[in-house]
Amino acid sequence: MKRYFILFLFFLSVSANAQLQKSPRQLYPGLFEQIQLSGIYPDSKTFVDAIPKKDPKLIMREYLAFKGNSDFVLKNFVAQNFSAPISHTALYTSNIGAGIEKHLDTLWTVLKRNPDTVSGTSLLALPKPYIVPGGRFREIYYWDSYFTMLGLKEAGKIATIKDMVDNFAYLIRTYGFIPNGNRTYYLTRSQPPFFSLMVSLLAESDPSVKVKDYKDALEKEYAFWMKGNETIQNGKAINHLVKLKDGTLLNRYFDSGNLPREESYAEDFKSSNLSKQPKAEFYSNVRSAAESGWDFSTRWFADGKDFGTIITTDLIPVDLNCLMFNLENVIAKAYGQEGNAAKSKSFKQKALKRKAAILRYCWSPSLKFFTDYNWKTQTLSKQQTLAATSPLFFQIATKDQAKLVSDKIEKDFLKNGGLISTLTKSGQQWDSPNAWAPLQWISIAGLNHYGFNKLADTISQRWINLNTKVFKQTGKLMEKYDVTQTESLGGGGEYPLQDGFGWTNGVLLKLIKSKSK
């Protein structure tokens, strides 16, 4: 009883303050910008995760009082008032000799965080334990967590999966959606909506759990992504929603902020000078690409080359809409479990409409491949990416389409270490030659759904071999990998290569265990 009372107090106190929590930029106006543009911290994410040594109001009072003094030194002021966050994975030393599976088993403990308490930091408190990706990523991340859960299931850690699903349900019930991560500076955006897959995975793993147990959270997330559907006009976009000229409703990525990202403030401020777009529009497109998880890729660039032409909000992403198709079906299942046949049928019909729209608007007959759709120009994107395997993963593609996709995957995307994310080598981290665990899994599972087992097995084995090789060389499992030159590590992006790494661990263990079955 005492435990439940404490939990009740936690929910009550955090919920009461949910809308009052401010981000670092809001807490430290003027000081925040000066720190982020000063270069004191090489990584912009360091300061937004920093721990204040005293009340933020007192820090600001002292800053305003002393900043004009001739002896004021910003670096010293910051050191006196903030403690830099700790990277737990940096403190961990792996035992290569024990083998990769033992390493994976140990990492669950290294990457686990206990329920949070908030004391002036940017962290959004969660009521239950969770797994973080590792490195600079010290908080839970939305879409990362589904792929981490794949490994947790194979490791028999079902209780941890439930804790994480409950945490995400708590975020939805508290904030109306699942933020990019549990930080105040992420409260303007979400990430690819994998919650419905998490709930399904948990229900498959724990007989005591039903999909209907999370129906309220599933519907609330759906409402977040569909906000504005009752008033939106044909040919317009509102929030995450696009209504095409024929009345078709589909989704896009959309961050509600229009300033530089707080965790990448200096980078966004600098890159805005490379674009001809108005600043607010450019920042919106950058932030929206961050919501996609693919930050960054030529997938989002109008000319397929230049970061300054980023047009994320103009695009209807094929993979996002496949995820929304799944969300609609899972809500239908939840209503079915409750015995509400009418509501179940309604959501099934929404899913069927979306499936038809994906096949109509995201299939390119000329490329023989699924791509994103530009709702403003009413044209298909020419950027070919691994997002094309999502219609296979969710079994939306026809058999003929799946065959054409598999042929192109084998011909153009398959490399020595696995699948590249795009066909463009740009220096962006979600472009060639980099490869990422979530895209490997979606592609492998999607190909298996349509009977392309040999190709799926080839991708799986090459990915396992690459992960194992790098582990033996470094003792680490990485955020991303170079699959074209397997002696090299992944690169590009706004920050150094991170190790840990939640979704890499989850997918790798899932693939290893699948091989042994």
Coordinates of C-alpha atoms in Angstrom, one line a residue, residues 88 169 237-238 265 293 307 343-344 392 471:
H88 CA 27.7 6.3 -17.8
A169 CA 1.9 5.7 -21.6
A237 CA -1.4 21.2 -43.8
I238 CA -2.0 21.7 -40.1
Y265 CA 21.8 25.5 -30.9
G293 CA 14.8 10.3 -36.4
F307 CA 21.3 21.0 -46.4
K343 CA -15.4 1.6 -33.0
S344 CA -13.2 -1.3 -34.0
L392 CA 6.8 -4.6 -46.5
F471 CA 33.2 -5.3 -31.0

